[in-house]
Coordinates of C-alpha atoms in Angstrom, one line a residue:
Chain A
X857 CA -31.7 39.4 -47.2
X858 CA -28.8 38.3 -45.6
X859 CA -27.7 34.5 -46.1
X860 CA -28.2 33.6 -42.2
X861 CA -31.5 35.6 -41.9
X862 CA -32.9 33.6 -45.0
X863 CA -31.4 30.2 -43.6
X864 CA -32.9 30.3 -40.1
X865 CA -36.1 31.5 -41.9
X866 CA -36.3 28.7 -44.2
X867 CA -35.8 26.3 -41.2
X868 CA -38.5 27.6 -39.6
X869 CA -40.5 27.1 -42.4
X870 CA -39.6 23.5 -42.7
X871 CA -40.6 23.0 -39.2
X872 CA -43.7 24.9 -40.2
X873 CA -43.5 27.9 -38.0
X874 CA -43.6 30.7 -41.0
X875 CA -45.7 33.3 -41.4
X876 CA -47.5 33.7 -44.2
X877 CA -44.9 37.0 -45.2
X878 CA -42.1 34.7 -44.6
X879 CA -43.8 32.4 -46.9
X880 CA -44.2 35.1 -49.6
X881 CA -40.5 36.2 -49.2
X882 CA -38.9 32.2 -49.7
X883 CA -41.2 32.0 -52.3
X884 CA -39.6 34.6 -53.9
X885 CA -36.5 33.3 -53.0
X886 CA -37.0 30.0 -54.6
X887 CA -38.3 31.7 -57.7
X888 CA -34.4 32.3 -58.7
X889 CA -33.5 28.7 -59.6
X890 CA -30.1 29.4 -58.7
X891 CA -31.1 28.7 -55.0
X892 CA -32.8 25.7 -55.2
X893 CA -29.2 23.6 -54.2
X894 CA -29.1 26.4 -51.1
X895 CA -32.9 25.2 -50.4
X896 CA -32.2 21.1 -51.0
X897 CA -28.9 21.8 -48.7
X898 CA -31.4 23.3 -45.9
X899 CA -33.7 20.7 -46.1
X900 CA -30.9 18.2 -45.9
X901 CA -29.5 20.0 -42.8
X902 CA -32.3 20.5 -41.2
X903 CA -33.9 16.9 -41.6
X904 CA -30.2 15.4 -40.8
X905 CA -31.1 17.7 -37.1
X906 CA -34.5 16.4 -37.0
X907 CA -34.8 12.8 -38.1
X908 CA -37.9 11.1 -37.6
X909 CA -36.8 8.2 -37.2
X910 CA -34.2 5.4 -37.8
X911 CA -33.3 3.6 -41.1
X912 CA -30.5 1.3 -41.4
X913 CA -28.9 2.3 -44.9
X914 CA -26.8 -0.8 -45.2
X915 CA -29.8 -2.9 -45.5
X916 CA -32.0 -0.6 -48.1
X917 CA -28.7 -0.8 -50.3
X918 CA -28.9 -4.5 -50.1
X919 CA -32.1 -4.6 -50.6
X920 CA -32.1 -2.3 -53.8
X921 CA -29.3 -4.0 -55.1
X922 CA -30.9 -7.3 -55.0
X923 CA -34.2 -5.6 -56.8
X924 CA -31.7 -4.7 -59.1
X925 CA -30.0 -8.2 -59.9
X926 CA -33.4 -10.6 -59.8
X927 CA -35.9 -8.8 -61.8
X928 CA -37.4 -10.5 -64.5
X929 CA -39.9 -7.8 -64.9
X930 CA -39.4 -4.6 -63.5
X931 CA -42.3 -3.0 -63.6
X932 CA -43.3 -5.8 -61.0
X933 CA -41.5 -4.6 -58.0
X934 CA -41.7 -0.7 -58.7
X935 CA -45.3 -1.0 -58.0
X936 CA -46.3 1.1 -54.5
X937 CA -50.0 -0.1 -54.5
X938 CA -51.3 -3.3 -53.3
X939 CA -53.7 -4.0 -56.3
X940 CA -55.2 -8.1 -56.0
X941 CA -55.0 -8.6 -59.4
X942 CA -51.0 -9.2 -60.0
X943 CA -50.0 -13.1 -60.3
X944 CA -47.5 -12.3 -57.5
X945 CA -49.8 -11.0 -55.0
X946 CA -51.4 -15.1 -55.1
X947 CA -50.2 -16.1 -51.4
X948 CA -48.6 -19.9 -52.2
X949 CA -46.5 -17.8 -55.0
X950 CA -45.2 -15.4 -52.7
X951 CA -44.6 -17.8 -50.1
X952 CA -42.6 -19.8 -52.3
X953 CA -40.8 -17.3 -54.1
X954 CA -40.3 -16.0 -50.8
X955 CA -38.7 -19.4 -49.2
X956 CA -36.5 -19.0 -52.1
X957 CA -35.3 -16.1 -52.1
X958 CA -34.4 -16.1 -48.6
X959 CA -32.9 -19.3 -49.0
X960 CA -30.8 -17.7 -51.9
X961 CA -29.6 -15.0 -50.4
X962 CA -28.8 -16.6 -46.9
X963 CA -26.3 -18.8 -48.8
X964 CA -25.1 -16.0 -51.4
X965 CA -24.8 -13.2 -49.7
X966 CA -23.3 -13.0 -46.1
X967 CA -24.9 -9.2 -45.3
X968 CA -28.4 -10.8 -46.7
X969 CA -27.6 -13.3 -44.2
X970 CA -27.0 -10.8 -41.8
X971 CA -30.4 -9.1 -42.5
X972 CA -32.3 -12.9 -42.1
X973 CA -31.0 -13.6 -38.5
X974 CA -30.8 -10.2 -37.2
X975 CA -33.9 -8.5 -35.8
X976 CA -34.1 -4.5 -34.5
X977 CA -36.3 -3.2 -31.4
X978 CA -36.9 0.2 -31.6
X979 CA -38.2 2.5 -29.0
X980 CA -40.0 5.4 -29.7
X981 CA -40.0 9.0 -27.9
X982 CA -41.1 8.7 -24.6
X983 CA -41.3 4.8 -24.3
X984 CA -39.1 2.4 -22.7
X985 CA -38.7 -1.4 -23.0
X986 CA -37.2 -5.0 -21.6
X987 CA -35.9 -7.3 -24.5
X988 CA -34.9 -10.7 -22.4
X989 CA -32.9 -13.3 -23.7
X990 CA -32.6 -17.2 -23.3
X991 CA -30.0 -16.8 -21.8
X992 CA -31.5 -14.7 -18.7
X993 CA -29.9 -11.7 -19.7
X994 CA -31.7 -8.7 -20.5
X995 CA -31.6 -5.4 -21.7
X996 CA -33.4 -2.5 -21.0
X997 CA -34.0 0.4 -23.6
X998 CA -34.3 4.1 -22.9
X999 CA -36.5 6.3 -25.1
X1000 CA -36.0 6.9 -29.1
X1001 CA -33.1 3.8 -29.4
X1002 CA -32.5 0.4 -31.2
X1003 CA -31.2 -2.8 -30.8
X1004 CA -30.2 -5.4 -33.3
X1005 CA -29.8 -8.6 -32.2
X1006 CA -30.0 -12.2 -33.1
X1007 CA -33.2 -13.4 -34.1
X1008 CA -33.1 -17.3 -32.8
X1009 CA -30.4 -17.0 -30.1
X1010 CA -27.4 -16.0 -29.5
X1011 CA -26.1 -19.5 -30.8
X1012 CA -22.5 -21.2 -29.2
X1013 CA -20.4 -18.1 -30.6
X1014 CA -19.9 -14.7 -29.0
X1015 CA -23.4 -12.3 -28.0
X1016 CA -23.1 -10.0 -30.3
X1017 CA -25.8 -7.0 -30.4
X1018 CA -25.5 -3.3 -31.6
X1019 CA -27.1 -0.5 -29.6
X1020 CA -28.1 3.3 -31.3
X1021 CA -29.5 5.2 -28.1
X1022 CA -29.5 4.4 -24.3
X1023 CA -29.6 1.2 -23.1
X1024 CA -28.7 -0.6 -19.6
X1025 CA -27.7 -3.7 -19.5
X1026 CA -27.9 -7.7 -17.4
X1027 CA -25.8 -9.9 -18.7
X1028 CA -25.5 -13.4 -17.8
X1029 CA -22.5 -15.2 -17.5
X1030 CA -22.6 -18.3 -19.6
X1031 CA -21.3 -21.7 -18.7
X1032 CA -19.0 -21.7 -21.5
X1033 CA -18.0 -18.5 -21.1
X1034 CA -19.6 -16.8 -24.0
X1035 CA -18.5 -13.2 -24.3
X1036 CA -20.8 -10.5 -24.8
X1037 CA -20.1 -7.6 -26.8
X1038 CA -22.2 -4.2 -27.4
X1039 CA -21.1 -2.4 -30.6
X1040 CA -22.3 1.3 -30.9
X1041 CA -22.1 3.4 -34.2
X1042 CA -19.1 5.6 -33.0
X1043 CA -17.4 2.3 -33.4
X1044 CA -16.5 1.2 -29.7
X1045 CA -17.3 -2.1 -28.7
X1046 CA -18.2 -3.3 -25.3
X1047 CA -16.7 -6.9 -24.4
X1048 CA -18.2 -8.1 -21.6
X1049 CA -18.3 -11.6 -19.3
X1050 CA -21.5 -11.2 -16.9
X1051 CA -22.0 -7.8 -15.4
X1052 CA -24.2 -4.6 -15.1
X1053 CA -23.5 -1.7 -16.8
X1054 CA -25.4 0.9 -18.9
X1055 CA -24.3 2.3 -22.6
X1056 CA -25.1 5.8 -23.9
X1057 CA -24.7 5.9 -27.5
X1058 CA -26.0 9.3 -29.1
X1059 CA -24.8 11.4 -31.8
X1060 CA -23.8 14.1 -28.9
X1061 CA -21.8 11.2 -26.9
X1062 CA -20.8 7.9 -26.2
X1063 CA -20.7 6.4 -23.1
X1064 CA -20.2 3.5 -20.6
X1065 CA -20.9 3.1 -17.1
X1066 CA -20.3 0.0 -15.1
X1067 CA -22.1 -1.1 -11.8
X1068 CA -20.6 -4.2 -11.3
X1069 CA -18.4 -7.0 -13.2
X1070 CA -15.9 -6.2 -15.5
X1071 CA -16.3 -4.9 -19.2
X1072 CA -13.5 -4.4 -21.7
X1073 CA -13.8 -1.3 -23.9
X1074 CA -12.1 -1.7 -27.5
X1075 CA -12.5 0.1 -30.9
X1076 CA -14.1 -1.9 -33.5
X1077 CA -11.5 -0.6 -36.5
X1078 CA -8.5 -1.1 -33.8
X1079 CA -8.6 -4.9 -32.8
X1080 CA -4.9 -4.9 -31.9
X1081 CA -5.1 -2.2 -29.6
X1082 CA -5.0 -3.0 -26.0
X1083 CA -8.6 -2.2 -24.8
X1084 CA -9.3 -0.3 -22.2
X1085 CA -10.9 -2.7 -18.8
X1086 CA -13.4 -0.7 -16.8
X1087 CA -14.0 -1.4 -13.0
X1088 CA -17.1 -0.8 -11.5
X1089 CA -18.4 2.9 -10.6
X1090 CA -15.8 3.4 -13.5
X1091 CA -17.7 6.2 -16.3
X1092 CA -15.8 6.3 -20.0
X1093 CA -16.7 8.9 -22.4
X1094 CA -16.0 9.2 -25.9
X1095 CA -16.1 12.4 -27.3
X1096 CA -16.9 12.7 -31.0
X1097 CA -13.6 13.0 -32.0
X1098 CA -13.5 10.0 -30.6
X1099 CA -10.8 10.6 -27.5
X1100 CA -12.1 8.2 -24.7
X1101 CA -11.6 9.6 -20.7
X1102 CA -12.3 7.8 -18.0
X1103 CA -13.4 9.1 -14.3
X1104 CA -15.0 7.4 -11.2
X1105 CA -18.4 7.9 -9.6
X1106 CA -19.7 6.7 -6.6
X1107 CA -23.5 6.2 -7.6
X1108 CA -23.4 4.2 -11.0
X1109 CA -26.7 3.1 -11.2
X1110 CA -27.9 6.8 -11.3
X1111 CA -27.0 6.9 -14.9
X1112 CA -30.0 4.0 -15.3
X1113 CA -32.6 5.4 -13.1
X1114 CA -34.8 6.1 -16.1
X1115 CA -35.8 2.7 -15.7
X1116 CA -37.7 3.5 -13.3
X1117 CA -39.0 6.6 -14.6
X1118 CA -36.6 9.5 -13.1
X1119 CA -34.0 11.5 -13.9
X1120 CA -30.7 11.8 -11.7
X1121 CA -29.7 15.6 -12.2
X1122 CA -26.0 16.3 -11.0
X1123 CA -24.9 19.7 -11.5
X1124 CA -27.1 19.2 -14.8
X1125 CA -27.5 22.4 -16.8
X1126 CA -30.7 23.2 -18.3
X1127 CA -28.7 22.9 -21.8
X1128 CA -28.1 19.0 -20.4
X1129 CA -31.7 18.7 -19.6
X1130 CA -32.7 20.0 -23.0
X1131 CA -30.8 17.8 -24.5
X1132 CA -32.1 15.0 -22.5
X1133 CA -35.3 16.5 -23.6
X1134 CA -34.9 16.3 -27.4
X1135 CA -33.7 12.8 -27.0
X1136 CA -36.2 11.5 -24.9
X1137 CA -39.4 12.4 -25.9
X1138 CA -38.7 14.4 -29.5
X1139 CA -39.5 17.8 -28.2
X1140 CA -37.4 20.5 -29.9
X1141 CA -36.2 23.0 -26.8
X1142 CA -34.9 26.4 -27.0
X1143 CA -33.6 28.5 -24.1
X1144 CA -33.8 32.0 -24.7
X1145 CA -30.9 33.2 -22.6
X1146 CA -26.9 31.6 -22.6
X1147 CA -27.1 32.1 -18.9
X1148 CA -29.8 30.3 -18.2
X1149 CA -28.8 27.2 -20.1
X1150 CA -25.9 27.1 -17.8
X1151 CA -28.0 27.1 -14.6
X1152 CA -27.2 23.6 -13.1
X1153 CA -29.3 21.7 -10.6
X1154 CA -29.3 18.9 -8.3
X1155 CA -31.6 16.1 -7.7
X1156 CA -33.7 13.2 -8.6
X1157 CA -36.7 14.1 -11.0
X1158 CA -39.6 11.9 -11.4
X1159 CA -40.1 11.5 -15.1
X1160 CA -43.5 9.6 -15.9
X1161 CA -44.4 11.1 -19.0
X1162 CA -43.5 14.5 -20.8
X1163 CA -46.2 17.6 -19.6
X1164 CA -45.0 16.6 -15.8
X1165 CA -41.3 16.1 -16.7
X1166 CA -41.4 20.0 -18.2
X1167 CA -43.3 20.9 -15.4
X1168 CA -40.8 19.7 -12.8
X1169 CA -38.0 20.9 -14.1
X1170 CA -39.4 24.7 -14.4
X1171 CA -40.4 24.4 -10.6
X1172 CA -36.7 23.4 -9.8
X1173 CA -35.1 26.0 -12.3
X1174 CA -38.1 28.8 -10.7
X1175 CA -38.5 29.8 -14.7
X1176 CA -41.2 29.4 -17.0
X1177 CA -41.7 28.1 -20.5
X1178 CA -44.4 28.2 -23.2
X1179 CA -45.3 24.6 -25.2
X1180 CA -46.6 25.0 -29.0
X1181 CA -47.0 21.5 -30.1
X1182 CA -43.2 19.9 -29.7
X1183 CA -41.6 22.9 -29.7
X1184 CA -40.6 24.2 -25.9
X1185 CA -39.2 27.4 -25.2
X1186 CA -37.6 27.9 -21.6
X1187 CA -37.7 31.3 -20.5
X1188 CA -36.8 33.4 -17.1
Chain B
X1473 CA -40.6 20.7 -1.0
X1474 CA -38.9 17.3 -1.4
X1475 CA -38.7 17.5 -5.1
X1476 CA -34.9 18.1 -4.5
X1477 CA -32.9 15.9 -3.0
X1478 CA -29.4 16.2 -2.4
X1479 CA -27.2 13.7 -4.5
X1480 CA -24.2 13.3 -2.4
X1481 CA -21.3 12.9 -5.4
X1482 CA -17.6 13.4 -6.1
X1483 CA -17.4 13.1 -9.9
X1484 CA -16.8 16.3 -12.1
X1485 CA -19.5 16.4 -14.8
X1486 CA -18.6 14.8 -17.6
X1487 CA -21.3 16.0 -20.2
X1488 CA -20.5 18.2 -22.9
X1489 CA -21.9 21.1 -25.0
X1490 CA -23.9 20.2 -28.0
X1491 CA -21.9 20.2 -31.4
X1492 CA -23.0 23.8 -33.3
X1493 CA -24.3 22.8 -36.5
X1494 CA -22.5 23.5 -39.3
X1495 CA -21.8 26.9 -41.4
X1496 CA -24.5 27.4 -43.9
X1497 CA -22.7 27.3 -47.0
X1498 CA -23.7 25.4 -50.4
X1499 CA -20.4 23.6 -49.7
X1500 CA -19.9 20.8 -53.1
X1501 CA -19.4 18.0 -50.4
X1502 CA -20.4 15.6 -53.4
X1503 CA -16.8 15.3 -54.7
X1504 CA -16.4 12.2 -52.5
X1505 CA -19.4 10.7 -54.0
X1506 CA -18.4 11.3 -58.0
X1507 CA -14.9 10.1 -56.4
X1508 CA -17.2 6.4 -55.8
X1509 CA -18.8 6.7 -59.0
X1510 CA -15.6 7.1 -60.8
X1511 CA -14.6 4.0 -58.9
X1512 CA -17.5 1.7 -60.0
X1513 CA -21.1 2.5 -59.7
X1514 CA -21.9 -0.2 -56.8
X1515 CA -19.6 1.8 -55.0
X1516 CA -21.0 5.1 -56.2
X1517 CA -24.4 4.2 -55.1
X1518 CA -23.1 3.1 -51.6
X1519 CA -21.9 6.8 -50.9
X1520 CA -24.7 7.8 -51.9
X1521 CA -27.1 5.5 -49.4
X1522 CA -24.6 5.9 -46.3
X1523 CA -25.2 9.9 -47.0
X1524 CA -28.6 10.5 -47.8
X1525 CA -30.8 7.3 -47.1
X1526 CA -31.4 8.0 -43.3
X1527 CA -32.7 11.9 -44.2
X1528 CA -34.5 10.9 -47.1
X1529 CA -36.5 8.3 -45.4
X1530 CA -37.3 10.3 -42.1
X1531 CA -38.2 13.4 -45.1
X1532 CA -40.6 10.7 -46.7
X1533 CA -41.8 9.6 -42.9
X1534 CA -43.4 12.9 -42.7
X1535 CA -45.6 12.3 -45.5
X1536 CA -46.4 8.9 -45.5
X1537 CA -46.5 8.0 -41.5
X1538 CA -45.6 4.4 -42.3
X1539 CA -42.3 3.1 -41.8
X1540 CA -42.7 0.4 -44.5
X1541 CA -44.3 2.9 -46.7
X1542 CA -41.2 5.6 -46.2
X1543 CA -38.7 2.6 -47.1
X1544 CA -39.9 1.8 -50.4
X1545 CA -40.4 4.9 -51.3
X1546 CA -36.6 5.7 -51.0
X1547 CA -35.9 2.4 -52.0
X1548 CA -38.0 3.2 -55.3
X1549 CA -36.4 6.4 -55.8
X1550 CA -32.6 5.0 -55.5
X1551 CA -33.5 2.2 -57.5
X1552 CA -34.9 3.8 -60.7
X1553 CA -32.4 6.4 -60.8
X1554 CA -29.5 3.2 -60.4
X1555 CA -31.6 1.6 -63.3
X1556 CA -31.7 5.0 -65.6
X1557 CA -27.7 5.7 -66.1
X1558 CA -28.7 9.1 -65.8
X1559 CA -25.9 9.5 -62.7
X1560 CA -23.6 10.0 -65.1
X1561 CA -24.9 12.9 -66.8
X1562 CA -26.2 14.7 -63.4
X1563 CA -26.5 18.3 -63.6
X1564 CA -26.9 19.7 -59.9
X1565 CA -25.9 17.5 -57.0
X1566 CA -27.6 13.9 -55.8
X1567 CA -28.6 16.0 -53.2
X1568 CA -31.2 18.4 -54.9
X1569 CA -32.5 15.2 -57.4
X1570 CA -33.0 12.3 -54.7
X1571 CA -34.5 15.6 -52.5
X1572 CA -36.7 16.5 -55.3
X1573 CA -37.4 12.1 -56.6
X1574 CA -38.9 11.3 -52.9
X1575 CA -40.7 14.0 -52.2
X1576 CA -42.6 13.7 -55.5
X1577 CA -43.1 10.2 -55.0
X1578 CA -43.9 10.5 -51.5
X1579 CA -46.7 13.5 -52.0
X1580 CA -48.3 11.4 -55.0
X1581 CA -48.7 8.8 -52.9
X1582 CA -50.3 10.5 -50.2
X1583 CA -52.6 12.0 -52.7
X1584 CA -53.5 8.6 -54.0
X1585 CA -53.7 6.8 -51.0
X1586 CA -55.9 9.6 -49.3
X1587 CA -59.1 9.7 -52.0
X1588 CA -61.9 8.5 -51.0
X1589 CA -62.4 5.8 -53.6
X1590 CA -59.0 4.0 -54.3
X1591 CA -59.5 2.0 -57.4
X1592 CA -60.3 4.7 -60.0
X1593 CA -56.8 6.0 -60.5
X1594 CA -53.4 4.3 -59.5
X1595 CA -50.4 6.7 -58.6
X1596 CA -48.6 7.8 -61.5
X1597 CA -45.5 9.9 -59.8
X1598 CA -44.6 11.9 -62.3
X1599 CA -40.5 12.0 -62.5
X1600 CA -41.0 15.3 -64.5
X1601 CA -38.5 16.6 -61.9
X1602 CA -38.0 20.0 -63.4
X1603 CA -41.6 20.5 -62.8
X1604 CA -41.6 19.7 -58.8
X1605 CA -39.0 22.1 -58.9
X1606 CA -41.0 25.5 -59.7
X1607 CA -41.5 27.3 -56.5
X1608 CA -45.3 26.5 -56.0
X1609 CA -44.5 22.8 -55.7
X1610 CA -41.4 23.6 -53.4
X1611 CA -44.1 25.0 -51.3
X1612 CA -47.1 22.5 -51.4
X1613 CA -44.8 19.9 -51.0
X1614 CA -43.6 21.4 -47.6
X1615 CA -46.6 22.4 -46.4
X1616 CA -48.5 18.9 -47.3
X1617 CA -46.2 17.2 -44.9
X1618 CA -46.6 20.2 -42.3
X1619 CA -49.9 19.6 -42.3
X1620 CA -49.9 16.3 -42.0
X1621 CA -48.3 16.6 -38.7
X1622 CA -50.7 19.1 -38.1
X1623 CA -53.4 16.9 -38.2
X1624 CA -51.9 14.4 -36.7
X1625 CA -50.7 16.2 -33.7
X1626 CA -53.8 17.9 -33.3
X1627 CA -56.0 13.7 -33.2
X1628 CA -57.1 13.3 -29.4
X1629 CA -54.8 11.4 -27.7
X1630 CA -55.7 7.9 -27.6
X1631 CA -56.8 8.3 -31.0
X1632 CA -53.0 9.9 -32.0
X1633 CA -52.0 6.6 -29.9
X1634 CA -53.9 4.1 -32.2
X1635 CA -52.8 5.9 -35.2
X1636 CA -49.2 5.4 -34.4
X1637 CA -49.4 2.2 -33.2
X1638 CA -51.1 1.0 -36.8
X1639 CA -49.1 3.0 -38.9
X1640 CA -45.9 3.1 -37.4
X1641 CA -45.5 -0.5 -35.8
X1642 CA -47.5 -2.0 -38.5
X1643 CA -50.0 -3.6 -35.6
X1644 CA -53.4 -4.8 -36.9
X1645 CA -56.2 -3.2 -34.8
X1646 CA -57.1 -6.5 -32.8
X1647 CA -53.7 -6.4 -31.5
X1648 CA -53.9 -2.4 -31.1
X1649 CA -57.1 -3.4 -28.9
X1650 CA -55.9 -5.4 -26.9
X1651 CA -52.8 -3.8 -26.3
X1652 CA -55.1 -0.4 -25.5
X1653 CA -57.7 -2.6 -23.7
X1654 CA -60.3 -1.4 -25.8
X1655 CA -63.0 -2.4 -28.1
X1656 CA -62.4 -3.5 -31.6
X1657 CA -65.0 -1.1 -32.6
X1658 CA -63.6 1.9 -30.8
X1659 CA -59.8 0.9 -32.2
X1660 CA -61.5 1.2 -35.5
X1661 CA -63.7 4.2 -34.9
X1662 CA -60.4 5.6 -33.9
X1663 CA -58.6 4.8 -37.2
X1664 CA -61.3 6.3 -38.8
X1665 CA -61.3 9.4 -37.2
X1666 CA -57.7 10.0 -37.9
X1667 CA -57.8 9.0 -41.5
X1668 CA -60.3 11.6 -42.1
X1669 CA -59.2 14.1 -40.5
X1670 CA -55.7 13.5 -42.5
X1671 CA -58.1 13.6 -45.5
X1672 CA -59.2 17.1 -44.8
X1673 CA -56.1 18.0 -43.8
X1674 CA -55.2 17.0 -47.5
X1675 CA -58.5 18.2 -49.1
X1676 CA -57.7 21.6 -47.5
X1677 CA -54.7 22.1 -49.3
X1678 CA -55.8 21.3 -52.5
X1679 CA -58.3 24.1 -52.2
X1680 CA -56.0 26.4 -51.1
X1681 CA -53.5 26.0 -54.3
X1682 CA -56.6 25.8 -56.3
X1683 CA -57.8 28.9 -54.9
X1684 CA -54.3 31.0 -55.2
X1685 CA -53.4 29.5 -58.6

């Protein structure tokens, strides 16, 4: 069998779409042991495409290196079950081994630090939610996105959070002045004084749009650089190679309207929407013709949950699709 | 029929394609990684999380359906093989071993944690790596976790909804109850439900591999 045939079999097998003959046949394939790298690289692949959800690796390498420098024992800390018997399981020990070690490691080790203040909300597919903060600012996440932020205040220094997903943002301005700053993994940061203005920060894009106030973009590994000031109705998009371009629109607040629940289409294509799709609520989407995933539309699409969304948006593209489990396939 | 309504707009549309994924090729894309190692094996071992944690724990994810539960699991795996030295003597890529390390861990565990009475045997995960490595284990390994999301998928939906919120936000069933505005009992009836039907789900393939082997 031909390499490609073999690879988009084996993916749908990982997603568990096989038949049992394409079973039989990887099977077969996988009895030559010479392809097990082919069929770890797959997996990789195709996990890396459909990620279940977020881990930060930064703080599971801490955390393994610290299991790695303070273990008396180490049979102690391998163990996965939660059996009452072990000395360390008694709750006063814990607690005071773990008022230790926290104490420890705040002072020691600035990313433990890091890791002690710092707390993440996570949205899941389909779910959206207000984190407010003391200082009356707030921040609204979209569907399938975190934020890390400080976990008692933002303290006298600069408001520092990171986003991974779709966020819009309220942000107070400060008596003293405090700057707010948004870092996103591509590496841009948004500097902000008091303002509205919502962040898109996915693997296919990053992107700012500003409503009102003043934001200063800048690239985290580029401090020197002049950043770039937006003005409101300003929209700045960095591609993933990283090249920022900026353009005007006249209805900012669009690019928030799920908040409440909707979706702005604008000359959208169905391939858009799909996207949109797979990011929102974790279907996987197909579209079974090129020319239909350039169909665009226009409009404003309620979005409550995920059977209507699919619904609407086959009414306003007149086509049809089929639903097994996650997986959606539009069709003419 | 007033579902459209005319967005009046100047701006050219700014979104892009999707990226195409990548060629399939067994491309060596480990050079970097033996490059770290060379360097010191702290820095070795960072490659190595930066590159394969995020997968690895979303792979275990499938199996276990508990964040915390995914996170050790990788944690484990990293950590023993950091503790064994045997990096410098790897035969293969990282790839196919911490691949191979987590989902052995992450299918004795579910095995363990599924039977019906807990205490008689703890989970051994066997590191006999070349062993999860025939074909046959390839294949219950891969369709365990399918069928796990199977079942899962399959739960009614407020039952699916107080599965996830126990197992993947960690919330104890009072707060699930009030949070769902129902009953403690029904919350746990609930949780029952779905841990059984996972149990079958489990049970079933066990007689199937039983049956074909």
């Amino acid at each position: 069998m031909e390499d490609q045939v073999i690879k988009n079999t084996v993916h749908d097998y990982f997603a568990g779409r096989a038949t049992p003959l394409q079973k039989k046949v990887i099977e077969d394939w996988l009895k030559d042991a010479g392809n097990h790298e082919q069929y770890y690289q797959w997996l990789h692949e195709w996990e890396l495409n459909h990620l279940q959800g977020r881990a930060s690796w930064e703080d599971a390498f801490q955390r393994t290196q610290q299991m790695l420098h303070q273990e008396p024992e180490p049979e102690s800390i391998l163990q996965t079950d939660d059996t009452p018997t072990r000395w360390w399981n008694r709750t006063s020990i814990r607690l005071i081994a773990a008022v230790l070690v926290v104490a420890f490691l705040g002072v020691s080790f600035p990313a433990i630090r890091n890791l002690i203040y710092y707390q993440t909300s996570e949205t899941g597919y389909g779910e959206t939610r207000k984190i407010s903060f003391e200082d009356g600012s707030s921040v609204t996440l979209n569907a399938n996105s975190s934020l890390r932020y400080p976990r008692f205040g933002f303290g006298e220094g600069t408001r520092r959070v990171e986003l991974r997903g779709e966020a819009d943002f309220q942000i107070e301005h400060t008596p003293q002045h405090q700057p707010f700053i948004v870092s996103i993994p591509s590496g841009l940061e948004v500097n902000v004084l008091g303002t509205q203005f919502t962040v898109f920060a996915r693997s296919r894009r990053s992107q700012v749009t500003l409503r009102s106030g003043k934001v200063a973009l800048q690239m985290k590994q580029a401090p020197q650089a002049s950043p770039l000031v937006m003005k409101p109705g300003d929209l700045v998009v960095m591609n993933p190679s990283g090249k920022l371009s900026r353009s005007h629109t006249a209805h900012p607040e669009q690019y928030a309207s799920w908040k409440d629940h909707h979706l702005t289409l604008n000359r959208t294509s169905l391939r858009e929407l799909a996207s949109i799709l797979e990011e929102t609520y974790g279907f996987e989407v197909e579209i079974n013709d090129p020319e239909l995933a350039s169909r665009t539309a226009t409009g404003l699409l309620p979005a409550e949950n995920p059977e209507a969304t699919l619904e609407l948006i086959a009414e306003l593209f007149a086509i049809n699709f089929t639903r097994h489990d996650n997986r959606i396939v539009f069709k003419d | 029929m007033g579902l459209v309504e005319k967005l009046s707009s100047s701006e050219t549309s700014l979104r892009e394609e999707r990226l195409q994924p990548e060629p399939s090729k067994v491309i060596d894309n480990e050079h970097f990684i033996r490059a770290a190692f060379a360097e010191s094996t702290g820095k070795g071992f960072e490659a190595l999380f930066r590159l394969y944690y995020q997968p690895l724990f979303s792979h275990a994810l499938r199996f276990v359906y508990t964040r915390e539960k995914a996170e050790d699991i990788v944690c484990d795996v990293f950590h023993d093989f950091w503790k064994s030295n045997t990096y410098d003597s790897m035969q293969g890529t990282f790839r196919s071993y911490l691949y191979a390390a987590v989902r052995n861990r992450a299918y004795t565990y579910v095995r363990y944690e599924l039977k019906e009475e807990k205490n008689t045997t703890s989970p051994e995960s066997s590191e006999h790596l070349s062993e999860a490595n025939n074909p046959e284990s390839l294949i219950e390994y891969d369709e365990l976790y399918q069928r796990i999301d199977q079942a899962i998928l399959q739960l009614p939906a407020q039952c699916q909804r107080v599965f996830m919120l126990s197992r993947f936000e960690g919330k104890k069933n009072k707060e699930i109850a009030t949070e769902l505005n129902l009953s403690l009992k029904t919350v746990e009836a609930h949780m029952a439900k779905a841990l059984s039907q996972l149990r079958k789900a489990i049970l079933t393939i066990t007689i199937l591999l039983q049956w074909f082997s």
